[in-house]
Coordinates of N, CA and C in Angstrom, one line a residue:
Chain A
G1 N 6.4 7.1 -15.3 CA 5.3 6.8 -14.6 C 4.7 7.9 -13.9
A2 N 3.5 7.7 -13.2 CA 3.0 8.7 -12.4 C 3.6 8.9 -11.1
V3 N 3.7 10.1 -10.6 CA 4.5 10.4 -9.4 C 3.6 11.0 -8.4
V4 N 3.7 10.5 -7.1 CA 3.1 11.1 -6.0 C 4.1 11.5 -5.0
S5 N 4.1 12.7 -4.4 CA 5.0 13.2 -3.4 C 4.4 13.6 -2.2
Q6 N 5.1 13.4 -1.1 CA 4.6 13.7 0.3 C 5.7 14.7 0.9
H7 N 5.0 15.6 1.7 CA 5.9 16.5 2.5 C 5.3 16.8 3.7
P8 N 6.0 16.7 4.8 CA 7.5 16.4 4.8 C 7.7 15.0 4.8
S9 N 8.9 14.5 4.7 CA 9.3 13.0 4.7 C 9.4 12.5 6.1
R10 N 9.8 13.5 7.0 CA 9.9 13.1 8.4 C 9.6 14.3 9.3
V11 N 8.9 14.0 10.4 CA 8.7 15.1 11.3 C 8.7 14.6 12.8
I12 N 9.2 15.4 13.6 CA 9.3 15.1 15.0 C 8.5 16.3 15.7
C13 N 7.6 16.0 16.6 CA 6.8 17.0 17.2 C 6.6 16.6 18.6
K14 N 6.1 17.6 19.5 CA 5.9 17.5 20.8 C 4.5 17.0 20.9
S15 N 4.1 16.3 21.9 CA 2.8 15.9 22.2 C 1.9 17.1 22.5
G16 N 0.7 17.0 21.8 CA -0.2 18.1 21.8 C -0.2 19.0 20.6
T17 N 0.8 18.9 19.9 CA 0.8 19.8 18.7 C 0.2 19.1 17.4
S18 N -0.1 20.0 16.5 CA -0.7 19.5 15.2 C 0.3 19.3 14.1
V19 N 0.2 18.4 13.3 CA 1.1 18.2 12.2 C 0.3 18.0 10.9
K20 N 0.7 18.7 9.8 CA 0.1 18.6 8.6 C 0.9 17.9 7.5
I21 N 0.4 17.0 6.8 CA 1.2 16.2 5.8 C 0.5 16.4 4.5
E22 N 1.3 16.7 3.5 CA 0.8 17.0 2.2 C 1.1 15.8 1.3
C23 N 0.0 15.6 0.4 CA 0.2 14.5 -0.6 C -0.2 15.1 -1.9
R24 N 0.7 15.1 -2.8 CA 0.5 15.7 -4.2 C 0.6 14.7 -5.3
S25 N -0.2 14.8 -6.3 CA 0.1 14.1 -7.6 C 0.7 15.0 -8.5
L26 N 1.9 14.6 -9.0 CA 2.7 15.6 -9.7 C 2.4 15.6 -11.1
D27 N 1.9 14.7 -11.6 CA 1.7 14.6 -13.2 C 0.4 14.1 -13.5
F28 N -0.5 14.0 -12.7 CA -1.9 13.5 -13.1 C -2.9 14.2 -12.1
Q29 N -4.0 14.2 -12.4 CA -5.1 14.6 -11.5 C -5.7 13.5 -10.8
A30 N -6.1 13.6 -9.6 CA -6.7 12.6 -8.8 C -8.0 13.0 -8.1
T31 N -9.1 12.6 -8.3 CA -10.3 12.9 -7.7 C -10.3 12.1 -6.3
T32 N -9.6 11.0 -6.4 CA -9.6 10.3 -5.0 C -8.3 9.9 -4.6
M33 N -7.9 10.2 -3.4 CA -6.6 9.9 -2.8 C -7.0 9.1 -1.5
F34 N -6.0 8.2 -1.1 CA -6.1 7.4 0.1 C -5.1 7.7 1.0
W35 N -5.4 7.6 2.3 CA -4.4 7.8 3.4 C -4.4 6.4 4.2
Y36 N -3.1 5.9 4.2 CA -2.8 4.7 5.1 C -1.9 5.0 6.1
R37 N -1.9 4.1 7.2 CA -0.9 4.2 8.2 C -0.3 3.0 8.4
Q38 N 1.0 2.8 8.6 CA 1.7 1.6 8.8 C 2.6 1.7 10.0
F39 N 2.4 0.7 10.9 CA 3.2 0.6 12.2 C 4.2 -0.5 11.9
P40 N 5.3 -0.4 12.5 CA 6.4 -1.3 12.2 C 6.0 -2.8 12.1
K41 N 6.5 -3.5 11.0 CA 6.2 -4.8 10.7 C 4.8 -5.2 10.6
Q42 N 4.0 -4.1 10.3 CA 2.6 -4.3 10.1 C 2.1 -4.0 8.7
S43 N 0.9 -4.4 8.2 CA 0.4 -4.0 7.0 C 0.1 -2.5 6.9
L44 N -0.1 -2.1 5.8 CA -0.7 -0.7 5.5 C -2.2 -0.8 5.8
M45 N -2.6 0.1 6.7 CA -4.1 0.1 7.1 C -4.7 1.3 6.5
L46 N -5.9 1.2 5.8 CA -6.5 2.4 5.3 C -7.1 3.2 6.4
M47 N -6.8 4.5 6.4 CA -7.5 5.4 7.4 C -8.6 6.1 6.8
A48 N -8.4 6.6 5.6 CA -9.6 7.3 5.0 C -9.4 7.5 3.5
T49 N -10.5 7.7 2.9 CA -10.5 8.1 1.5 C -10.8 9.5 1.4
S50 N -9.9 10.2 0.6 CA -10.0 11.7 0.4 C -10.6 11.9 -1.0
N51 N -11.7 12.7 -0.9 CA -12.5 13.0 -2.2 C -12.4 14.4 -2.4
E52 N -12.0 14.8 -3.6 CA -11.8 16.2 -4.0 C -13.3 17.0 -3.9
G53 N -13.4 18.0 -3.3 CA -14.5 18.7 -3.2 C -15.6 18.2 -2.3
S54 N -15.4 17.1 -1.5 CA -16.3 16.6 -0.6 C -15.7 16.1 0.5
K55 N -16.4 15.7 1.5 CA -15.9 15.1 2.8 C -15.1 13.8 2.7
A56 N -14.2 13.7 3.5 CA -13.5 12.3 3.4 C -14.3 11.2 4.0
T57 N -14.0 10.0 3.6 CA -14.7 8.8 4.2 C -13.7 8.1 5.2
Y58 N -14.0 7.9 6.4 CA -13.0 7.4 7.4 C -13.4 5.9 7.6
E59 N -12.3 5.2 7.8 CA -12.6 3.8 8.2 C -13.0 3.8 9.7
Q60 N -13.7 2.5 10.0 CA -14.1 2.4 11.4 C -12.9 2.4 12.3
G61 N -13.1 3.2 13.4 CA -12.1 3.2 14.4 C -11.1 4.5 14.2
V62 N -11.2 5.2 13.0 CA -10.3 6.3 12.8 C -11.2 7.6 13.1
E63 N -10.7 8.4 14.1 CA -11.3 9.6 14.4 C -11.3 10.8 13.5
K64 N -12.3 11.1 12.9 CA -12.3 12.2 11.9 C -11.9 13.5 12.5
D65 N -12.2 13.7 13.7 CA -11.8 15.0 14.3 C -10.3 15.1 14.7
K66 N -9.7 14.0 14.7 CA -8.3 14.0 15.1 C -7.5 13.9 13.8
F67 N -7.9 13.2 12.8 CA -7.2 13.2 11.5 C -8.1 13.9 10.4
L68 N -7.7 15.2 10.3 CA -8.4 16.1 9.4 C -7.9 16.1 8.0
I69 N -8.8 15.8 7.1 CA -8.4 15.5 5.7 C -9.2 16.7 4.8
N70 N -8.3 17.3 4.1 CA -8.7 18.2 3.1 C -8.3 18.1 1.7
H71 N -9.1 17.7 0.8 CA -8.7 17.6 -0.6 C -9.0 18.8 -1.4
A72 N -8.1 19.6 -1.3 CA -8.4 21.0 -1.8 C -8.4 21.2 -3.3
S73 N -7.7 20.3 -4.0 CA -7.6 20.4 -5.4 C -7.4 18.9 -6.0
L74 N -7.5 18.9 -7.3 CA -7.4 17.5 -7.9 C -5.8 17.0 -7.9
T75 N -5.0 17.9 -7.3 CA -3.6 17.3 -7.1 C -3.1 17.4 -5.7
L76 N -3.9 17.7 -4.7 CA -3.5 17.9 -3.4 C -4.4 17.5 -2.4
S77 N -4.0 16.6 -1.4 CA -4.8 16.1 -0.3 C -3.9 16.4 1.0
T78 N -4.4 16.8 2.0 CA -3.7 17.0 3.3 C -4.3 16.3 4.3
L79 N -3.4 15.8 5.2 CA -3.8 15.1 6.4 C -3.3 15.8 7.7
T80 N -4.1 16.3 8.5 CA -3.7 17.0 9.7 C -3.9 16.1 10.9
V81 N -2.8 15.8 11.7 CA -3.0 15.0 12.9 C -3.1 16.1 13.9
T82 N -4.2 16.3 14.6 CA -4.4 17.2 15.5 C -4.1 16.7 17.0
S83 N -3.6 17.6 17.8 CA -3.2 17.2 19.2 C -2.5 15.8 19.2
A84 N -1.5 15.8 18.5 CA -0.8 14.4 18.3 C -0.2 13.9 19.6
H85 N -0.3 12.6 19.8 CA 0.1 11.8 20.9 C 1.2 10.7 20.5
P86 N 2.0 10.4 21.5 CA 3.1 9.4 21.0 C 2.5 8.2 20.3
E87 N 1.2 7.7 20.6 CA 0.7 6.6 19.9 C 0.3 6.8 18.5
D88 N 0.3 8.1 18.1 CA 0.1 8.7 16.8 C 1.4 8.4 15.9
S89 N 2.4 8.1 16.6 CA 3.8 7.9 15.7 C 3.7 6.8 14.9
S90 N 4.0 6.9 13.7 CA 3.7 6.0 12.6 C 4.2 6.5 11.3
F91 N 4.1 5.5 10.3 CA 4.5 5.9 8.9 C 3.1 6.1 8.2
Y92 N 3.0 7.3 7.7 CA 1.7 7.8 7.0 C 2.0 7.9 5.5
I93 N 1.1 7.1 4.8 CA 1.5 6.9 3.3 C 0.1 7.3 2.5
C94 N 0.3 8.1 1.5 CA -0.9 8.4 0.7 C -0.8 7.7 -0.7
S95 N -1.8 7.5 -1.5 CA -1.8 6.9 -2.6 C -3.0 7.6 -3.6
A96 N -2.7 7.5 -4.9 CA -3.6 8.1 -5.8 C -3.6 7.4 -7.1
S97 N -4.7 7.4 -7.8 CA -4.7 6.7 -9.2 C -5.2 7.7 -10.2
P98 N -4.5 7.7 -11.3 CA -4.9 8.6 -12.4 C -6.1 8.1 -13.1
G99 N -6.7 7.0 -12.7 CA -7.9 6.5 -13.4 C -9.1 7.2 -13.1
T100 N -10.1 7.1 -14.0 CA -11.3 7.8 -13.9 C -12.3 6.6 -13.4
S101 N -13.5 7.0 -13.0 CA -14.5 6.1 -12.4 C -14.8 5.2 -13.5
G102 N -14.7 3.9 -13.1 CA -15.1 2.8 -14.0 C -13.7 2.2 -14.6
S103 N -12.6 3.0 -14.6 CA -11.5 2.3 -15.3 C -10.6 1.7 -14.1
K104 N -9.6 0.9 -14.6 CA -8.8 0.1 -13.5 C -7.4 0.6 -13.8
E105 N -6.9 1.4 -12.8 CA -5.6 1.9 -13.0 C -4.8 1.6 -11.7
T106 N -3.5 1.3 -11.8 CA -2.8 1.0 -10.6 C -2.6 2.2 -9.7
Q107 N -2.5 2.0 -8.4 CA -2.3 3.1 -7.5 C -0.9 3.5 -7.4
Y108 N -0.6 4.8 -7.3 CA 0.7 5.1 -7.0 C 0.9 5.7 -5.6
F109 N 1.9 5.3 -4.9 CA 2.0 5.6 -3.5 C 3.1 6.7 -3.4
G110 N 2.8 7.6 -2.4 CA 3.8 8.5 -2.0 C 5.0 7.8 -1.2
P111 N 6.1 8.6 -1.0 CA 7.2 7.9 -0.3 C 7.0 7.7 1.2
G112 N 5.9 8.3 1.7 CA 5.6 8.3 3.1 C 6.1 9.3 4.0
T113 N 5.5 9.5 5.1 CA 6.0 10.6 6.1 C 6.1 9.9 7.4
R114 N 7.3 9.9 8.0 CA 7.5 9.3 9.3 C 7.2 10.3 10.3
L115 N 6.3 10.1 11.2 CA 5.8 11.0 12.3 C 6.3 10.4 13.6
L116 N 7.0 11.1 14.4 CA 7.5 10.8 15.7 C 7.0 11.9 16.7
V117 N 6.1 11.4 17.6 CA 5.5 12.5 18.6 C 6.2 12.1 19.8
L118 N 6.8 13.1 20.4 CA 7.6 12.9 21.7 C 6.7 13.2 22.9
Chain B
S1 N -14.1 -14.3 9.9 CA -13.6 -12.8 9.8 C -12.8 -12.9 8.4
Q2 N -12.5 -11.7 7.9 CA -11.7 -11.5 6.8 C -10.2 -11.5 7.1
K3 N -9.4 -12.1 6.3 CA -8.0 -12.2 6.6 C -7.1 -12.2 5.3
I4 N -6.0 -11.7 5.3 CA -5.2 -11.9 4.2 C -3.9 -12.0 4.8
E5 N -3.1 -13.3 4.5 CA -2.0 -13.7 5.1 C -0.8 -13.9 4.1
Q6 N 0.3 -13.4 4.4 CA 1.4 -13.8 3.6 C 2.3 -14.8 4.3
N7 N 2.8 -15.8 3.6 CA 3.3 -17.1 4.3 C 4.2 -16.9 5.4
S8 N 5.2 -16.1 5.0 CA 6.2 -15.9 6.1 C 6.7 -14.4 6.3
E9 N 7.0 -14.1 7.5 CA 7.5 -12.8 7.7 C 8.8 -12.4 7.0
A10 N 9.6 -13.5 6.9 CA 11.0 -13.3 6.3 C 11.3 -14.5 5.5
L11 N 12.1 -14.4 4.4 CA 12.5 -15.4 3.5 C 13.8 -15.1 3.0
N12 N 14.8 -16.1 3.2 CA 16.1 -16.0 2.8 C 16.5 -17.0 1.7
I13 N 16.9 -16.5 0.6 CA 17.4 -17.5 -0.6 C 18.7 -17.0 -1.0
Q14 N 19.3 -17.9 -1.8 CA 20.7 -17.8 -2.4 C 20.4 -17.1 -3.7
E15 N 21.3 -16.2 -3.9 CA 21.3 -15.6 -5.3 C 21.2 -16.5 -6.5
G16 N 20.4 -16.2 -7.5 CA 20.3 -17.1 -8.6 C 19.1 -18.0 -8.5
K17 N 18.7 -18.3 -7.3 CA 17.5 -19.1 -7.1 C 16.1 -18.5 -7.3
T18 N 15.1 -19.2 -7.4 CA 13.8 -18.5 -7.4 C 13.2 -18.4 -6.1
A19 N 12.7 -17.2 -5.9 CA 11.9 -16.9 -4.6 C 10.5 -17.1 -4.8
T20 N 9.9 -17.7 -4.1 CA 8.4 -18.0 -4.1 C 7.6 -17.3 -2.9
L21 N 6.8 -16.5 -3.0 CA 6.1 -15.8 -1.9 C 4.7 -16.2 -2.0
T22 N 3.9 -16.3 -0.9 CA 2.6 -16.8 -0.9 C 1.7 -15.8 -0.2
C23 N 0.6 -15.6 -0.8 CA -0.5 -14.6 -0.3 C -1.9 -15.5 -0.2
N24 N -2.4 -15.7 0.9 CA -3.7 -16.3 1.1 C -4.7 -15.4 1.7
Y25 N -5.9 -15.6 1.3 CA -7.0 -14.7 1.8 C -8.2 -15.5 2.2
T26 N -9.1 -15.1 3.0 CA -10.4 -15.7 3.4 C -11.3 -14.6 3.5
N27 N -12.5 -15.0 3.0 CA -13.7 -14.2 3.3 C -13.7 -12.8 2.4
Y28 N -12.8 -12.9 1.4 CA -12.9 -11.7 0.5 C -13.1 -12.2 -1.0
S29 N -13.6 -11.4 -1.7 CA -13.8 -11.8 -3.3 C -13.2 -10.7 -4.1
P30 N -11.8 -10.6 -4.2 CA -11.3 -9.6 -4.9 C -11.5 -9.7 -6.4
A31 N -11.5 -8.6 -6.9 CA -11.6 -8.5 -8.5 C -10.2 -8.6 -9.1
Y32 N -9.2 -8.1 -8.2 CA -7.8 -7.9 -8.8 C -7.0 -8.2 -7.5
L33 N -5.7 -8.6 -7.8 CA -4.8 -8.8 -6.7 C -3.5 -8.3 -7.2
Q34 N -2.9 -7.5 -6.3 CA -1.8 -6.8 -6.8 C -0.5 -7.0 -5.9
W35 N 0.7 -6.9 -6.4 CA 1.9 -7.1 -5.6 C 2.7 -5.8 -5.7
Y36 N 3.2 -5.5 -4.6 CA 4.1 -4.3 -4.4 C 5.4 -4.6 -3.7
R37 N 6.3 -3.8 -4.0 CA 7.7 -3.9 -3.3 C 7.9 -2.7 -2.5
Q38 N 8.3 -2.9 -1.3 CA 8.5 -1.7 -0.2 C 9.9 -1.9 0.2
D39 N 10.6 -0.9 0.1 CA 11.9 -0.7 0.7 C 11.7 0.0 2.0
P40 N 12.7 -0.3 3.0 CA 12.6 0.4 4.3 C 12.4 1.9 4.4
G41 N 11.5 2.4 4.9 CA 11.3 3.9 5.0 C 10.7 4.4 3.7
R42 N 10.1 3.6 3.0 CA 9.7 4.1 1.5 C 8.3 3.6 1.3
G43 N 7.5 4.3 0.5 CA 6.2 3.8 0.1 C 6.2 2.6 -0.9
P44 N 5.2 1.8 -0.8 CA 5.1 0.8 -1.8 C 5.2 1.2 -3.3
V45 N 5.8 0.2 -4.1 CA 5.9 0.5 -5.5 C 5.3 -0.7 -6.2
F46 N 4.5 -0.4 -7.1 CA 3.6 -1.3 -7.8 C 4.5 -2.2 -8.7
L47 N 4.2 -3.6 -8.6 CA 4.8 -4.5 -9.5 C 4.0 -5.1 -10.5
L48 N 2.9 -5.8 -10.1 CA 2.0 -6.6 -11.0 C 0.6 -6.5 -10.4
L49 N -0.4 -6.5 -11.4 CA -1.7 -6.7 -11.1 C -2.3 -7.8 -11.9
I50 N -3.0 -8.6 -11.2 CA -3.7 -9.8 -11.8 C -5.1 -9.8 -11.6
R51 N -6.0 -10.1 -12.7 CA -7.4 -10.1 -12.5 C -7.9 -11.4 -12.1
E52 N -9.1 -11.4 -11.5 CA -9.7 -12.7 -11.1 C -9.8 -13.7 -12.1
N53 N -9.9 -13.3 -13.5 CA -10.2 -14.3 -14.5 C -8.7 -14.5 -15.2
E54 N -7.7 -14.1 -14.7 CA -6.4 -14.4 -15.2 C -5.8 -15.5 -14.2
K55 N -5.0 -16.4 -14.8 CA -4.3 -17.5 -14.1 C -2.9 -17.0 -13.7
E56 N -2.3 -16.3 -14.7 CA -0.9 -16.2 -14.5 C -0.6 -14.8 -15.3
K57 N 0.4 -14.1 -14.7 CA 0.9 -12.9 -15.3 C 2.4 -12.9 -15.2
R58 N 3.1 -12.3 -16.2 CA 4.5 -12.3 -16.1 C 5.1 -10.9 -16.5
K59 N 6.2 -10.5 -15.9 CA 6.8 -9.2 -16.2 C 8.3 -9.4 -15.9
E60 N 9.1 -9.6 -16.9 CA 10.4 -9.8 -16.8 C 10.8 -11.0 -15.9
R61 N 11.5 -10.8 -14.8 CA 11.9 -12.0 -14.0 C 10.7 -12.3 -12.9
L62 N 9.5 -11.6 -13.0 CA 8.5 -11.8 -12.1 C 7.3 -12.6 -12.7
K63 N 6.7 -13.4 -11.8 CA 5.5 -14.1 -12.3 C 4.6 -14.2 -11.1
V64 N 3.3 -13.9 -11.4 CA 2.3 -14.0 -10.4 C 1.2 -15.0 -11.0
T65 N 0.8 -15.8 -10.0 CA -0.5 -16.7 -10.2 C -1.6 -16.4 -9.3
F66 N -2.7 -16.6 -9.8 CA -4.0 -16.2 -8.9 C -5.0 -17.3 -9.0
D67 N -5.1 -18.1 -7.9 CA -6.2 -19.2 -7.9 C -7.3 -18.8 -7.0
T68 N -8.5 -18.3 -7.6 CA -9.6 -17.9 -6.9 C -10.2 -19.0 -6.1
T69 N -10.1 -20.3 -6.5 CA -10.7 -21.4 -5.8 C -9.9 -21.7 -4.5
L70 N -8.5 -21.7 -4.6 CA -7.7 -21.7 -3.4 C -7.6 -20.5 -2.7
K71 N -8.1 -19.4 -3.2 CA -7.9 -18.1 -2.7 C -6.5 -17.8 -2.3
Q72 N -5.6 -17.9 -3.3 CA -4.2 -17.8 -3.1 C -3.5 -17.2 -4.3
S73 N -2.5 -16.5 -4.0 CA -1.7 -15.9 -5.1 C -0.2 -16.3 -4.8
L74 N 0.5 -16.7 -5.8 CA 2.0 -16.9 -5.6 C 2.6 -16.0 -6.4
F75 N 3.8 -15.5 -5.8 CA 4.6 -14.6 -6.6 C 6.1 -15.0 -6.7
H76 N 6.6 -15.1 -7.9 CA 7.8 -15.8 -8.0 C 8.9 -14.7 -8.6
I77 N 10.1 -14.7 -8.1 CA 11.1 -14.0 -8.7 C 12.2 -14.9 -9.1
T78 N 12.4 -15.1 -10.4 CA 13.4 -16.0 -11.0 C 14.8 -15.3 -11.0
A79 N 15.9 -16.2 -10.9 CA 17.3 -15.6 -11.1 C 17.3 -14.4 -10.0
S80 N 17.1 -14.7 -8.8 CA 17.1 -13.6 -7.8 C 18.4 -13.0 -7.6
Q81 N 18.4 -11.7 -7.3 CA 19.5 -10.8 -7.1 C 19.5 -10.2 -5.8
P82 N 20.8 -9.9 -5.2 CA 20.7 -9.2 -3.9 C 19.9 -7.9 -4.0
A83 N 19.7 -7.2 -5.1 CA 18.9 -6.0 -5.2 C 17.5 -6.3 -5.2
D84 N 17.1 -7.6 -5.2 CA 15.7 -7.9 -5.1 C 15.3 -7.9 -3.6
S85 N 16.2 -7.8 -2.7 CA 15.9 -7.9 -1.2 C 15.1 -6.6 -0.9
A86 N 13.9 -7.0 -0.3 CA 12.9 -5.9 0.1 C 11.8 -6.6 0.7
T87 N 10.8 -5.9 1.1 CA 9.6 -6.6 1.6 C 8.5 -6.4 0.5
Y88 N 8.0 -7.6 0.3 CA 7.0 -7.7 -0.9 C 5.4 -7.8 -0.2
L89 N 4.6 -6.9 -0.7 CA 3.3 -6.9 -0.2 C 2.3 -7.3 -1.3
C90 N 1.2 -8.1 -0.8 CA 0.2 -8.4 -1.7 C -1.0 -7.6 -1.1
A91 N -1.8 -7.3 -2.0 CA -2.9 -6.3 -1.8 C -4.1 -6.7 -2.6
L92 N -5.3 -6.9 -1.9 CA -6.5 -7.2 -2.6 C -7.3 -5.9 -3.1
D93 N -7.8 -6.0 -4.1 CA -8.7 -4.9 -4.8 C -9.9 -5.4 -5.1
M94 N -10.9 -4.9 -4.5 CA -12.3 -5.4 -4.6 C -12.9 -4.9 -5.9
G95 N -12.3 -3.9 -6.5 CA -12.7 -3.4 -7.9 C -14.2 -3.0 -7.8
L96 N -14.5 -2.1 -6.8 CA -15.9 -1.8 -6.7 C -16.3 -0.6 -7.7
G97 N -15.4 -0.5 -8.5 CA -15.7 0.7 -9.5 C -14.9 1.8 -9.3
G98 N -14.2 2.3 -10.3 CA -13.3 3.5 -10.1 C -12.2 3.2 -9.2
N99 N -11.9 4.1 -8.4 CA -10.7 4.1 -7.4 C -11.2 3.2 -6.2
T100 N -10.6 2.3 -5.9 CA -10.9 1.6 -4.7 C -9.8 1.4 -3.8
P101 N -9.8 1.4 -2.5 CA -8.7 1.3 -1.7 C -8.3 -0.2 -1.6
L102 N -7.0 -0.4 -1.2 CA -6.4 -1.7 -1.2 C -6.5 -2.3 0.1
V103 N -6.4 -3.6 0.2 CA -6.3 -4.3 1.6 C -5.0 -5.0 1.4
F104 N -4.1 -4.7 2.3 CA -2.8 -5.3 2.2 C -2.5 -6.3 3.3
G105 N -1.6 -7.3 2.8 CA -1.0 -8.1 3.8 C 0.1 -7.5 4.6
K106 N 0.7 -8.2 5.6 CA 1.8 -7.7 6.2 C 3.2 -7.7 5.5
G107 N 3.2 -8.4 4.5 CA 4.4 -8.4 3.7 C 5.4 -9.5 4.1
T108 N 6.2 -10.0 3.1 CA 7.4 -10.9 3.3 C 8.6 -10.2 3.1
R109 N 9.4 -10.2 4.0 CA 10.9 -9.6 3.8 C 11.7 -10.6 3.2
L110 N 12.0 -10.3 1.9 CA 13.0 -11.2 1.2 C 14.4 -10.8 1.3
S111 N 15.3 -11.7 1.6 CA 16.7 -11.4 1.6 C 17.3 -12.4 0.6
V112 N 18.0 -11.8 -0.4 CA 18.8 -12.5 -1.3 C 20.3 -12.5 -1.0
I113 N 20.8 -13.6 -0.8 CA 22.2 -13.7 -0.2 C 23.1 -14.0 -1.4
A114 N 24.2 -13.2 -1.5 CA 25.1 -13.5 -2.6 C 26.0 -14.6 -2.3

């Protein structure tokens, strides 16, 4: 089946630093990728939709200047948490679908990145 | 307001029994409903997708039902095994064309006791 990878799997950083998380579709191309955030015992919450070659679409309440998304190619999207603070500590998960517009394909999720900001 | 709720945060059952998990939603009109399995510290893994015009879907020991009148989906695992212990998430897919994001419930943590 389709595989989505994330790097790093875990990161610990000091407050005020920036952290970049990569999401790659390994065996398919994805024009759209999604970034979710999950706090302990909570559901996955959509942060933004990453579109290859255009600006990301952010959900209400998500600061676009704090969570920078770059969809550089059809297989790579990056999420940069700028000036991270302890409240940004969470589990960040990306997903992608090999489907084209109009088709219905399941989404494949990355293994997640655990961010801890001290 | 829009809500998606899974019946319980945790469910414990005996090995060999059937586990039944519930997903209810309000003020949504999903075109599809999906179920995922999530293990601790891992991303969700897709299990089953059911369309709004389908009543039931099966895959090996898994069965999903979808009642758009009740706005409810039931997820069954028959002959449960300790390896089935995980958190199960339901997700609504509005099917607005192409790739659309999912709306997730909080999940139900299933523990199958040997």
